[in-house]
Coordinates of C-alpha atoms in Angstrom, one line a residue:
Chain A
M1 CA 216.9 279.0 86.1
S2 CA 220.6 278.6 86.0
L3 CA 223.3 280.9 84.8
A4 CA 224.3 278.4 82.1
F5 CA 220.7 278.5 80.8
L6 CA 220.7 282.2 80.6
I7 CA 224.1 282.3 78.8
E8 CA 222.9 279.6 76.4
Q9 CA 219.8 281.6 75.5
L10 CA 221.8 284.8 75.1
L11 CA 224.3 283.0 72.8
N12 CA 221.4 281.5 70.8
G13 CA 219.9 285.0 70.3
L14 CA 223.3 286.4 69.3
Q15 CA 223.8 283.5 66.8
F16 CA 220.4 284.2 65.3
G17 CA 221.1 287.9 65.1
V18 CA 224.4 287.4 63.4
M19 CA 222.8 285.1 60.8
L20 CA 220.2 287.8 60.2
F21 CA 222.9 290.4 59.8
L22 CA 224.5 288.4 56.9
M23 CA 221.1 288.6 55.1
A24 CA 220.3 292.1 56.1
A25 CA 223.7 293.5 55.1
G26 CA 223.2 292.5 51.5
L27 CA 219.7 293.8 51.4
T28 CA 220.7 297.2 52.9
L29 CA 223.8 297.6 50.7
V30 CA 221.7 296.9 47.5
F31 CA 219.1 299.4 48.7
G32 CA 221.6 302.0 49.8
V33 CA 223.6 302.0 46.5
M34 CA 221.1 301.0 43.9
G35 CA 217.8 302.1 45.5
L36 CA 216.4 298.6 44.9
I37 CA 214.2 296.5 47.1
N38 CA 215.0 292.9 46.4
L39 CA 212.6 290.2 47.6
A40 CA 214.6 287.5 45.9
H41 CA 217.3 287.8 48.5
G42 CA 215.8 284.9 50.4
S43 CA 216.2 282.8 47.3
L44 CA 219.9 283.4 47.2
F45 CA 220.0 282.2 50.8
M46 CA 218.2 279.1 49.7
I47 CA 220.6 278.6 46.7
G48 CA 223.6 278.9 49.1
A49 CA 222.1 276.2 51.4
F50 CA 221.3 273.8 48.6
F51 CA 224.6 274.1 46.9
C52 CA 226.5 273.8 50.2
S53 CA 224.8 270.6 51.1
W54 CA 225.0 269.1 47.6
I55 CA 228.7 270.0 47.0
G56 CA 229.4 269.1 50.6
E57 CA 228.0 265.6 50.0
V58 CA 229.6 265.0 46.7
S59 CA 233.1 266.2 47.8
G60 CA 232.7 264.8 51.3
S61 CA 234.0 268.1 52.9
F62 CA 231.7 270.6 54.5
W63 CA 234.3 273.4 53.8
V64 CA 234.4 272.7 50.1
G65 CA 230.6 272.7 50.2
L66 CA 230.4 276.0 52.1
G67 CA 232.8 277.7 49.6
G68 CA 230.8 276.2 46.7
G69 CA 227.5 277.4 48.2
L70 CA 228.9 280.9 48.6
L71 CA 230.2 281.0 45.1
A72 CA 227.0 279.5 43.7
A73 CA 225.0 282.2 45.4
A74 CA 227.3 285.0 44.2
L75 CA 227.2 283.6 40.7
A76 CA 223.4 283.3 40.7
G77 CA 223.3 286.9 42.1
A78 CA 225.5 288.2 39.3
V79 CA 223.5 286.4 36.6
I80 CA 220.2 287.7 38.1
E81 CA 221.5 291.2 38.2
I82 CA 222.6 291.2 34.6
V83 CA 219.5 289.5 33.2
V84 CA 216.7 291.1 35.3
I85 CA 217.6 293.4 38.2
R86 CA 219.6 295.9 36.0
R87 CA 216.3 296.8 34.2
L88 CA 214.7 297.7 37.5
Y89 CA 216.9 300.4 38.9
D90 CA 215.0 303.2 37.2
R91 CA 211.6 301.7 38.0
D92 CA 209.4 302.5 41.0
H93 CA 209.3 300.3 44.0
L94 CA 206.1 298.5 43.0
D95 CA 207.7 297.2 39.8
Q96 CA 210.8 296.1 41.8
V97 CA 208.6 294.2 44.3
L98 CA 206.6 292.5 41.6
A99 CA 209.6 291.5 39.5
T100 CA 211.6 290.2 42.4
F101 CA 208.5 288.4 43.6
A102 CA 208.3 286.8 40.2
L103 CA 212.0 285.8 40.6
I104 CA 211.2 284.0 43.9
L105 CA 208.5 281.9 42.1
I106 CA 210.9 281.1 39.3
L107 CA 214.0 280.3 41.5
S108 CA 212.0 278.2 44.0
E109 CA 210.5 276.2 41.1
V110 CA 213.8 275.7 39.4
T111 CA 215.5 274.7 42.7
R112 CA 212.7 272.2 43.3
W113 CA 213.2 270.9 39.7
I114 CA 216.9 270.4 40.2
F115 CA 217.0 269.1 43.8
G116 CA 213.6 267.5 44.2
D117 CA 211.0 267.9 46.9
Q118 CA 212.9 266.0 49.7
P119 CA 214.6 268.3 52.2
L120 CA 218.4 267.8 52.4
Y121 CA 220.4 267.6 55.7
L122 CA 223.9 268.6 56.5
D123 CA 226.1 267.2 59.2
V124 CA 228.2 269.3 61.6
P125 CA 231.8 269.3 60.3
P126 CA 234.0 267.1 62.6
L127 CA 236.3 270.1 63.4
L128 CA 233.4 272.0 64.9
A129 CA 231.5 269.0 66.5
G130 CA 231.2 268.9 70.3
A131 CA 230.3 271.5 72.9
L132 CA 232.1 274.1 75.0
P133 CA 231.4 273.7 78.7
L134 CA 229.4 276.6 80.3
P135 CA 229.8 277.8 83.9
G136 CA 227.3 276.0 86.1
G137 CA 227.1 272.8 83.9
G138 CA 225.9 272.0 80.4
G139 CA 227.6 273.0 77.2
Y140 CA 227.2 275.1 74.2
P141 CA 227.7 273.7 70.6
I142 CA 230.9 274.9 69.1
Y143 CA 229.3 275.0 65.7
R144 CA 226.9 277.8 66.9
L145 CA 229.8 279.7 68.4
A146 CA 231.6 279.4 65.1
I147 CA 228.6 281.0 63.3
I148 CA 228.8 283.9 65.8
V149 CA 232.5 284.3 65.1
V150 CA 232.2 284.1 61.3
G151 CA 229.3 286.6 61.4
L152 CA 231.1 289.1 63.5
A153 CA 234.3 288.7 61.5
T154 CA 232.3 289.3 58.3
A155 CA 230.8 292.4 59.8
Y156 CA 234.3 293.7 60.6
G157 CA 235.5 292.7 57.2
L158 CA 232.6 294.6 55.6
Y159 CA 233.5 297.6 57.7
L160 CA 237.1 297.5 56.4
L161 CA 235.9 296.9 52.9
I162 CA 233.6 299.9 52.9
T163 CA 235.9 302.3 54.7
R164 CA 239.4 301.3 53.6
T165 CA 239.3 300.0 50.0
R166 CA 238.8 301.5 46.6
L167 CA 235.7 299.4 46.0
G168 CA 234.3 300.6 49.4
M169 CA 235.0 304.2 48.4
R170 CA 233.0 303.7 45.2
I171 CA 230.2 302.1 47.2
R172 CA 230.1 305.1 49.5
A173 CA 230.2 307.4 46.5
G174 CA 227.4 305.5 44.9
E175 CA 225.3 305.9 48.0
S176 CA 225.6 309.6 48.0
D177 CA 225.4 310.4 44.3
R178 CA 224.8 307.7 41.7
E179 CA 225.0 309.9 38.6
M180 CA 228.1 311.7 39.7
I181 CA 230.3 308.7 40.1
G182 CA 229.1 307.5 36.6
A183 CA 230.1 310.9 35.3
L184 CA 233.5 310.6 36.9
G185 CA 234.3 307.6 34.8
V186 CA 233.5 304.7 37.2
D187 CA 232.0 301.7 35.4
I188 CA 228.8 301.9 37.3
R189 CA 227.2 298.8 35.7
T190 CA 230.1 296.5 36.8
L191 CA 230.0 298.2 40.2
Y192 CA 226.3 297.4 40.6
T193 CA 226.9 293.8 39.6
A194 CA 229.7 293.5 42.0
I195 CA 227.7 294.9 44.9
F196 CA 224.8 292.6 44.1
A197 CA 227.0 289.6 43.9
L198 CA 228.6 290.6 47.2
G199 CA 225.2 290.7 48.9
A200 CA 224.3 287.4 47.3
A201 CA 227.5 285.8 48.6
L202 CA 226.7 287.0 52.1
A203 CA 223.2 285.5 51.8
G204 CA 224.8 282.3 50.4
L205 CA 227.2 282.1 53.4
A206 CA 224.3 282.5 55.8
G207 CA 222.3 279.8 54.0
G208 CA 225.2 277.3 53.9
M209 CA 226.0 277.7 57.6
V210 CA 222.3 277.5 58.7
G211 CA 221.9 274.4 56.5
V212 CA 223.5 272.4 59.3
L213 CA 221.0 273.6 62.0
Q214 CA 217.8 273.1 60.0
S215 CA 216.6 271.1 57.0
V216 CA 217.5 272.5 53.6
Q217 CA 214.3 272.9 51.6
V218 CA 212.6 275.2 49.1
G219 CA 211.1 278.2 50.8
M220 CA 213.6 278.2 53.6
G221 CA 214.7 281.7 52.7
E222 CA 211.4 283.4 53.1
P223 CA 210.9 283.6 56.8
V224 CA 214.5 284.8 57.1
L225 CA 213.9 287.4 54.4
I226 CA 211.0 288.9 56.2
L227 CA 212.9 289.1 59.4
A228 CA 215.8 290.7 57.5
F229 CA 213.3 293.3 56.3
V230 CA 212.2 294.0 59.9
V231 CA 215.9 294.3 60.8
I232 CA 216.7 296.9 58.1
V233 CA 213.5 298.9 58.8
I234 CA 214.6 299.1 62.5
G235 CA 218.2 299.9 61.6
G236 CA 217.4 302.4 58.8
I237 CA 217.4 301.2 55.2
G238 CA 220.8 301.6 53.6
S239 CA 222.8 301.6 56.8
V240 CA 225.1 298.7 57.4
K241 CA 225.7 299.8 61.0
G242 CA 221.9 299.9 61.4
A243 CA 221.7 296.4 60.0
L244 CA 224.2 295.1 62.6
V245 CA 222.5 296.8 65.6
G246 CA 219.0 295.9 64.3
S247 CA 219.8 292.2 63.7
I248 CA 221.4 291.7 67.1
L249 CA 218.4 293.5 68.6
V250 CA 215.9 291.3 66.7
G251 CA 217.8 288.1 67.3
L252 CA 218.0 288.6 71.0
T253 CA 214.4 289.9 71.4
D254 CA 213.0 287.0 69.4
T255 CA 215.0 284.3 71.2
L256 CA 214.6 285.6 74.7
G257 CA 210.9 286.4 74.1
R258 CA 210.2 282.8 73.1
V259 CA 212.0 281.4 76.1
F260 CA 211.0 283.9 78.9
L261 CA 207.5 285.2 78.0
P262 CA 205.7 281.9 78.7
R263 CA 207.7 281.7 82.0
L264 CA 206.8 285.2 82.9
F265 CA 203.1 284.6 82.3
A266 CA 203.4 281.3 84.4
L267 CA 203.9 283.5 87.4
M268 CA 200.4 284.9 87.0
L269 CA 198.3 282.3 85.1
P270 CA 197.8 278.6 85.1
T271 CA 200.5 276.7 83.1
A272 CA 198.5 275.8 80.0
E273 CA 197.1 279.3 79.5
A274 CA 200.5 280.9 80.3
T275 CA 202.1 278.8 77.6
A276 CA 199.4 279.8 75.1
V277 CA 199.4 283.5 75.9
G278 CA 203.2 283.6 76.2
S279 CA 204.0 281.9 73.0
A280 CA 201.4 283.9 71.1
L281 CA 202.9 287.1 72.4
A282 CA 206.4 285.8 71.8
S283 CA 205.7 285.3 68.1
V284 CA 204.8 289.0 67.7
T285 CA 207.3 290.7 70.0
I286 CA 209.7 291.7 67.2
Y287 CA 206.9 293.2 65.2
L288 CA 205.8 295.2 68.2
L289 CA 209.4 296.2 68.7
M290 CA 209.5 297.4 65.1
A291 CA 206.2 299.3 65.5
A292 CA 207.5 301.0 68.7
I293 CA 210.7 302.0 67.0
L294 CA 208.9 303.4 64.0
V295 CA 206.6 305.5 66.1
W296 CA 209.6 306.9 67.8
R297 CA 211.8 307.1 64.7
P298 CA 210.0 306.7 61.4
R299 CA 213.2 306.3 59.4
G300 CA 214.9 303.7 61.7
L301 CA 217.6 304.0 64.3
F302 CA 220.4 305.1 61.9
P303 CA 218.6 307.1 59.1
V304 CA 220.6 307.4 55.9
G305 CA 220.6 310.6 53.8
A306 CA 217.8 312.3 55.6
Chain B
M1 CA 183.4 310.4 23.0
T2 CA 180.9 310.6 20.2
N3 CA 179.4 307.1 20.4
G4 CA 178.9 307.3 24.1
L5 CA 181.0 304.2 25.0
S6 CA 184.8 304.2 25.2
R7 CA 186.8 301.2 24.3
E8 CA 187.6 300.6 28.0
Q9 CA 183.9 300.6 28.9
V10 CA 183.2 298.0 26.2
V11 CA 186.0 295.8 27.6
N12 CA 184.7 296.2 31.2
G13 CA 181.1 295.4 30.2
S14 CA 182.3 292.3 28.3
L15 CA 184.3 291.1 31.3
L16 CA 181.2 291.4 33.6
A17 CA 179.0 289.7 31.0
L18 CA 181.5 286.9 30.6
L19 CA 181.8 286.3 34.3
L20 CA 178.0 286.2 34.6
A21 CA 177.6 283.9 31.6
A22 CA 180.3 281.4 32.5
P23 CA 178.6 279.9 35.6
L24 CA 175.2 280.0 34.0
I25 CA 176.3 277.9 31.1
A26 CA 178.3 275.7 33.4
A27 CA 175.3 275.1 35.6
A28 CA 173.1 274.3 32.6
L29 CA 175.7 271.8 31.4
D30 CA 175.9 270.4 35.0
E31 CA 179.5 271.3 35.6
P32 CA 179.7 272.5 39.2
F33 CA 183.5 272.8 39.1
Y34 CA 183.3 275.7 36.7
V35 CA 180.6 277.4 38.8
S36 CA 183.0 277.3 41.7
L37 CA 185.8 278.5 39.5
A38 CA 183.8 281.5 38.5
T39 CA 182.9 282.2 42.1
R40 CA 186.6 282.1 42.9
V41 CA 187.3 284.7 40.2
A42 CA 184.5 286.9 41.6
I43 CA 185.9 286.7 45.1
L44 CA 189.5 287.2 44.3
A45 CA 188.6 290.1 42.0
L46 CA 186.8 291.6 44.9
A47 CA 190.0 291.3 47.0
G48 CA 191.8 293.0 44.2
V49 CA 189.3 295.8 43.9
G50 CA 190.0 296.4 47.6
L51 CA 193.8 296.6 47.1
N52 CA 193.4 298.6 43.9
L53 CA 191.8 301.4 45.9
A54 CA 194.9 301.7 48.1
L55 CA 197.5 300.7 45.5
G56 CA 196.2 301.9 42.2
Y57 CA 194.5 305.2 43.2
G58 CA 196.2 306.0 46.5
G59 CA 199.7 304.9 45.5
M60 CA 200.0 302.9 48.8
V61 CA 201.9 299.8 47.9
S62 CA 200.6 297.5 50.6
F63 CA 202.3 294.2 50.7
G64 CA 200.1 293.1 53.6
H65 CA 196.6 292.8 52.3
A66 CA 196.6 289.1 53.0
A67 CA 196.3 290.1 56.6
F68 CA 192.9 291.6 55.9
F69 CA 191.9 288.8 53.5
G70 CA 192.8 286.2 56.1
L71 CA 191.2 288.1 59.0
G72 CA 187.9 288.1 57.1
G73 CA 188.4 284.3 56.6
Y74 CA 189.1 283.8 60.2
V75 CA 186.0 285.8 61.3
A76 CA 183.8 283.6 59.0
G77 CA 185.6 280.4 60.3
I78 CA 185.5 281.3 64.0
A79 CA 181.8 282.4 63.8
A80 CA 180.9 279.2 62.1
F81 CA 183.0 277.2 64.6
H82 CA 181.3 278.6 67.7
A83 CA 177.9 278.3 66.0
F84 CA 178.6 274.7 65.3
E85 CA 180.0 273.9 68.7
E86 CA 177.3 276.1 70.4
S87 CA 180.1 277.6 72.5
A88 CA 180.9 281.2 73.2
F89 CA 183.8 283.2 71.7
L90 CA 183.9 285.5 74.7
T91 CA 182.2 285.1 78.1
W92 CA 183.6 288.2 79.8
P93 CA 182.7 291.1 80.1
F94 CA 179.7 290.1 78.0
T95 CA 178.9 286.9 76.1
I96 CA 179.6 286.7 72.3
G97 CA 178.6 283.5 70.7
G98 CA 179.1 282.2 67.2
S99 CA 176.9 282.9 64.2
D100 CA 176.0 281.1 61.1
Q101 CA 174.5 284.1 59.3
L102 CA 176.4 285.7 56.4
L103 CA 175.1 289.2 57.2
V104 CA 176.4 289.0 60.7
V105 CA 179.7 287.6 59.6
W106 CA 180.2 290.4 57.0
T107 CA 179.3 293.1 59.6
V108 CA 181.7 291.7 62.1
T109 CA 184.4 291.2 59.4
A110 CA 184.0 294.8 58.4
L111 CA 184.3 296.0 62.0
V112 CA 187.3 293.8 62.9
V113 CA 189.2 294.5 59.7
A114 CA 188.6 298.2 59.9
L115 CA 190.0 298.3 63.5
V116 CA 193.1 296.3 62.6
A117 CA 193.6 298.3 59.4
L118 CA 193.3 301.5 61.4
A119 CA 196.0 300.4 63.7
I120 CA 198.3 299.1 61.0
G121 CA 197.6 302.0 58.7
A122 CA 198.2 304.6 61.5
V123 CA 201.7 303.2 62.1
S124 CA 202.6 302.4 58.5
L125 CA 201.4 305.6 56.9
R126 CA 203.9 307.5 59.0
T127 CA 206.4 306.2 56.5
S128 CA 206.3 306.0 52.8
G129 CA 208.0 304.3 49.8
V130 CA 210.0 301.2 50.5
Y131 CA 209.5 301.5 54.3
F132 CA 205.7 301.3 53.8
I133 CA 206.1 298.1 51.7
M134 CA 208.2 296.3 54.2
I135 CA 206.1 297.4 57.2
T136 CA 202.8 296.3 55.8
L137 CA 204.5 293.0 54.9
A138 CA 205.9 292.7 58.5
F139 CA 202.5 293.4 60.1
A140 CA 200.8 290.8 57.9
Q141 CA 203.5 288.3 58.9
M142 CA 202.8 289.2 62.6
I143 CA 199.1 288.3 62.2
Y144 CA 200.1 285.1 60.3
Y145 CA 202.3 283.9 63.3
L146 CA 199.5 284.9 65.7
A147 CA 197.1 282.7 63.8
I148 CA 199.5 279.8 63.9
S149 CA 199.9 280.2 67.7
L150 CA 196.2 279.9 68.4
P151 CA 195.6 276.2 69.0
T152 CA 191.8 276.7 69.6
Y153 CA 191.3 277.7 66.0
G154 CA 193.4 275.0 64.5
G155 CA 196.9 276.6 64.7
E156 CA 198.9 275.6 61.7
D157 CA 196.2 273.1 60.4
G158 CA 193.5 275.8 60.1
L159 CA 189.8 275.5 60.7
S160 CA 187.1 273.7 58.8
I161 CA 183.7 275.3 58.2
Y162 CA 181.3 272.4 58.2
L163 CA 178.2 274.3 57.3
R164 CA 178.4 277.3 55.0
N165 CA 177.2 280.5 56.7
Q166 CA 173.6 281.2 55.6
L167 CA 171.6 283.9 54.0
P168 CA 168.3 285.3 55.3
M169 CA 166.7 284.0 52.2
G170 CA 167.9 281.5 49.5
D171 CA 170.2 278.6 50.0
S172 CA 173.9 279.7 50.2
A173 CA 175.0 276.1 49.9
E174 CA 173.6 276.1 46.4
P175 CA 176.7 276.9 44.2
L176 CA 174.9 279.2 41.8
T177 CA 173.2 281.2 44.6
F178 CA 176.5 281.7 46.3
F179 CA 178.0 282.8 43.0
F180 CA 175.3 285.4 42.6
V181 CA 176.0 286.7 46.2
C182 CA 179.7 287.1 45.4
Y183 CA 179.0 288.6 42.0
G184 CA 176.6 291.1 43.6
L185 CA 179.2 292.1 46.1
L186 CA 181.8 292.5 43.4
L187 CA 179.4 294.8 41.5
L188 CA 178.7 296.8 44.6
A189 CA 182.4 297.2 45.4
L190 CA 183.1 298.3 41.8
F191 CA 180.3 300.8 42.0
V192 CA 181.5 302.1 45.3
S193 CA 185.0 302.4 44.0
A194 CA 183.9 304.2 40.8
R195 CA 181.8 306.7 42.8
L196 CA 184.6 307.2 45.3
V197 CA 187.3 307.8 42.8
A198 CA 185.0 310.3 41.0
S199 CA 184.3 312.2 44.2
R200 CA 186.1 315.0 46.0
F201 CA 187.6 312.4 48.3
G202 CA 188.9 310.4 45.3
A203 CA 190.4 313.5 43.7
A204 CA 192.2 314.2 47.0
L205 CA 193.4 310.6 47.2
Q206 CA 194.8 310.6 43.7
C207 CA 196.4 313.9 44.4
A208 CA 198.0 312.4 47.5
R209 CA 199.5 309.7 45.3
M210 CA 201.0 312.2 42.8
N211 CA 202.1 315.0 45.1
E212 CA 201.4 315.2 48.8
V213 CA 202.8 318.6 49.2
R214 CA 200.5 320.1 46.6
L215 CA 197.5 318.5 48.4
A216 CA 198.6 319.9 51.7
T217 CA 199.0 323.4 50.1
L218 CA 195.4 323.1 49.0
G219 CA 194.4 322.8 52.6
I220 CA 193.8 319.1 52.7
A221 CA 195.9 317.0 55.1
P222 CA 197.1 313.9 53.2
F223 CA 197.3 311.6 56.2
P224 CA 193.5 311.2 57.0
V225 CA 192.7 310.9 53.3
K226 CA 195.2 308.1 52.9
L227 CA 194.3 306.4 56.2
T228 CA 190.6 306.4 55.2
A229 CA 191.3 304.9 51.8
F230 CA 193.6 302.3 53.4
V231 CA 190.9 301.2 55.9
L232 CA 188.2 301.1 53.2
S233 CA 190.5 299.1 50.9
A234 CA 191.2 296.6 53.8
V235 CA 187.5 296.2 54.5
I236 CA 186.7 295.3 50.9
T237 CA 189.5 292.8 50.9
G238 CA 188.4 291.4 54.3
I239 CA 184.8 290.8 53.0
A240 CA 186.4 288.9 50.1
G241 CA 188.3 286.8 52.6
A242 CA 185.1 285.9 54.5
L243 CA 183.5 284.8 51.2
F244 CA 186.6 282.8 50.2
A245 CA 186.6 280.9 53.5
D246 CA 182.9 280.1 53.0
L247 CA 183.5 279.0 49.4
N248 CA 186.3 276.6 50.4
G249 CA 184.7 275.5 53.7
F250 CA 188.1 276.1 55.2
V251 CA 190.3 278.8 56.7
G252 CA 194.0 278.4 57.5
P253 CA 197.2 280.4 57.9
S254 CA 197.8 280.1 54.2
M255 CA 195.1 282.7 53.7
L256 CA 197.4 285.1 55.7
S257 CA 200.7 284.2 54.1
W258 CA 202.7 286.7 52.3
H259 CA 202.4 284.7 49.1
R260 CA 198.7 285.6 49.2
S261 CA 199.6 289.3 49.5
G262 CA 201.7 288.9 46.5
E263 CA 198.9 287.1 44.6
I264 CA 196.3 289.8 45.3
M265 CA 198.9 292.3 44.1
I266 CA 199.4 290.2 41.0
F267 CA 195.7 290.4 40.2
V268 CA 195.9 294.2 40.2
I269 CA 199.1 294.3 38.1
L270 CA 198.1 291.7 35.6
G271 CA 194.9 293.5 35.0
G272 CA 196.4 297.0 34.9
V273 CA 197.2 299.3 37.9
G274 CA 194.7 302.1 38.5
R275 CA 192.0 300.6 36.2
L276 CA 188.7 300.1 37.8
F277 CA 188.2 296.7 36.2
G278 CA 191.9 295.8 36.3
P279 CA 191.5 293.4 39.3
L280 CA 188.7 291.5 37.6
A281 CA 190.7 291.0 34.4
G282 CA 193.8 290.1 36.5
A283 CA 192.0 287.6 38.7
A284 CA 190.2 286.0 35.8
L285 CA 193.5 285.6 33.9
F286 CA 195.2 284.3 37.0
I287 CA 192.6 281.6 37.7
L288 CA 192.4 280.6 34.1
L289 CA 196.1 280.2 33.9
E290 CA 196.3 278.4 37.2
S291 CA 193.6 275.9 36.4
F292 CA 194.5 275.2 32.8
V293 CA 198.3 275.5 32.9
G294 CA 198.3 273.8 36.3
G295 CA 196.3 271.0 34.7
F296 CA 199.1 269.8 32.5
T297 CA 202.2 270.8 34.4
D298 CA 203.3 270.8 38.0
R299 CA 205.6 273.8 37.2
W300 CA 202.7 276.3 37.2
Q301 CA 204.6 278.6 39.5
L302 CA 207.4 278.8 37.0
I303 CA 205.1 279.9 34.3
L304 CA 203.3 282.4 36.6
G305 CA 206.7 283.9 37.5
A306 CA 207.7 284.2 33.9
V307 CA 204.4 285.8 32.9
L308 CA 204.6 288.2 35.8
L309 CA 208.2 289.1 35.0
A310 CA 207.3 289.8 31.4
V311 CA 204.3 291.9 32.3
V312 CA 206.3 294.0 34.8
L313 CA 209.3 294.4 32.4
F314 CA 207.5 294.8 29.1
A315 CA 203.7 295.3 29.3
R316 CA 203.1 297.8 32.0
G317 CA 199.4 298.6 31.2
G318 CA 198.4 295.0 32.0
L319 CA 195.6 293.2 30.4
I320 CA 193.2 296.1 30.3
G321 CA 195.9 298.3 28.9
L322 CA 196.4 295.7 26.1
L323 CA 192.7 295.5 25.3
A324 CA 191.6 299.1 25.8
G325 CA 194.7 301.1 25.0
K326 CA 196.8 303.3 27.2
L327 CA 195.5 305.2 30.2
R328 CA 194.3 308.6 29.2
H329 CA 195.1 311.6 31.3
G330 CA 192.4 314.2 30.9

């Protein structure tokens, strides 16, 4: 095993983690401020990916497509919040789960209606084509590096937004006492819509960027959504910092587990069995990680408002 | 009650009678499709009765009951697979072969599901609220991926059951006989649930849903009560899964998927949360909508989503609530 291979896998894990962060950040913000569990977040990811590839194809520019996908997801998020989600803030979690599950069914079917059953594909934008050489030979796709950079920049931007701006101040105030900031004259309805749309935009951004790496199809948001749940459970629901740490942890564990567990078992078992046992175990490592962390800390690594 | 029967009891009795009459009439008219449809209703209602115990009475919003449903299915499938191949499931430390007997399959299902539910419940019940929802979902997903990574048992393609598992007497391959088996188990589960809810244990469970601190002050630790109910709920759903695999002659990862968890939850909600017969009403409504709406449009999921959204937002008592009036608190 070469150094280049190790670096490549570490970067893959980081890229996956950063992508998960974009999803988890929106989920955790919405839960932290509005106390809402939103299963339909994966559908916003899907909407971002579909609009990115569609607008990208029509306009001929990936960048226009990415912007369009992000806007479409934000817009869809705002509309969903105003029409449905708003009615759920005072309900219990069971109602929220069911209503947002219903939204998934509706959004998936409408997307299938508009875009058809065929998966769409996106090309790597020419600016980011090619690979960066790694020490010891081989190369790493620049596009994946770009995702890491965009993800980390977004995390930093989110940090600045929450700690340095007026909107961020209101978000923090909303997290600690919802009723009070309403009483202080902040238009809480608009604030909620804005936060929901922000989370949706992040999901749309993730969807658009991932559309290049995988096929764009209905249901693509669901595996990512469940991993994002694992991330925020590990990080502590409501904590953006926890979401960042959790997503990098999950991204690295999952990627490295898939690569190295079969090899590890190959030291002890015949190849065929080692591959079978290793890959079976690799598919469950992150859930075992989650269980272990919960036994240790039932409210996640960075518990919010204990 | 002066006349002895409440409106809800009349509704419940009619539901049971309808479910029994439908396949009999269908069999008399030689329409095997409707017999199998009624069998599906009975099986899915059984799965819902299981979830209702945890969700409706215990307030544990498990979003991972597909794990138990699918495990039951895989026990049935794997037992039939080894019985058909005449191979062994395990050769060390002792030999375990396959089986084509329903009674054996159900016993093993109950044991396996109880063990898994005990492990999942022990970790998940350390948390509550939204954590519990997400963790049960995540564990179910873990079992889903585990099933996909097992090439011996079909991996992503699933496993066919060539010969339906058999009864000690009667022919389980006969559609009407198999319906009676499922119907009988549904009645049994409803009876057990009713007795359980009315018992001391049931009172403790419902108190744990409303106020855990109060239950603890009464000298009853909430955790064992909830864990017991969770395991029992999982076992009932697991048996339903074993029946479902035998009905379809097939078990695959789709039985474990989180859409399935959502569906089982939908049965409970459509029918009415915390109503004994809610899951039966919900499953019947779901299957009827699916087969008749699905008959004339491909967009059945869209309709289902809209109906579900409307029920959650505007009709919280579900179908039983609509027919029998609001839940009374005595």
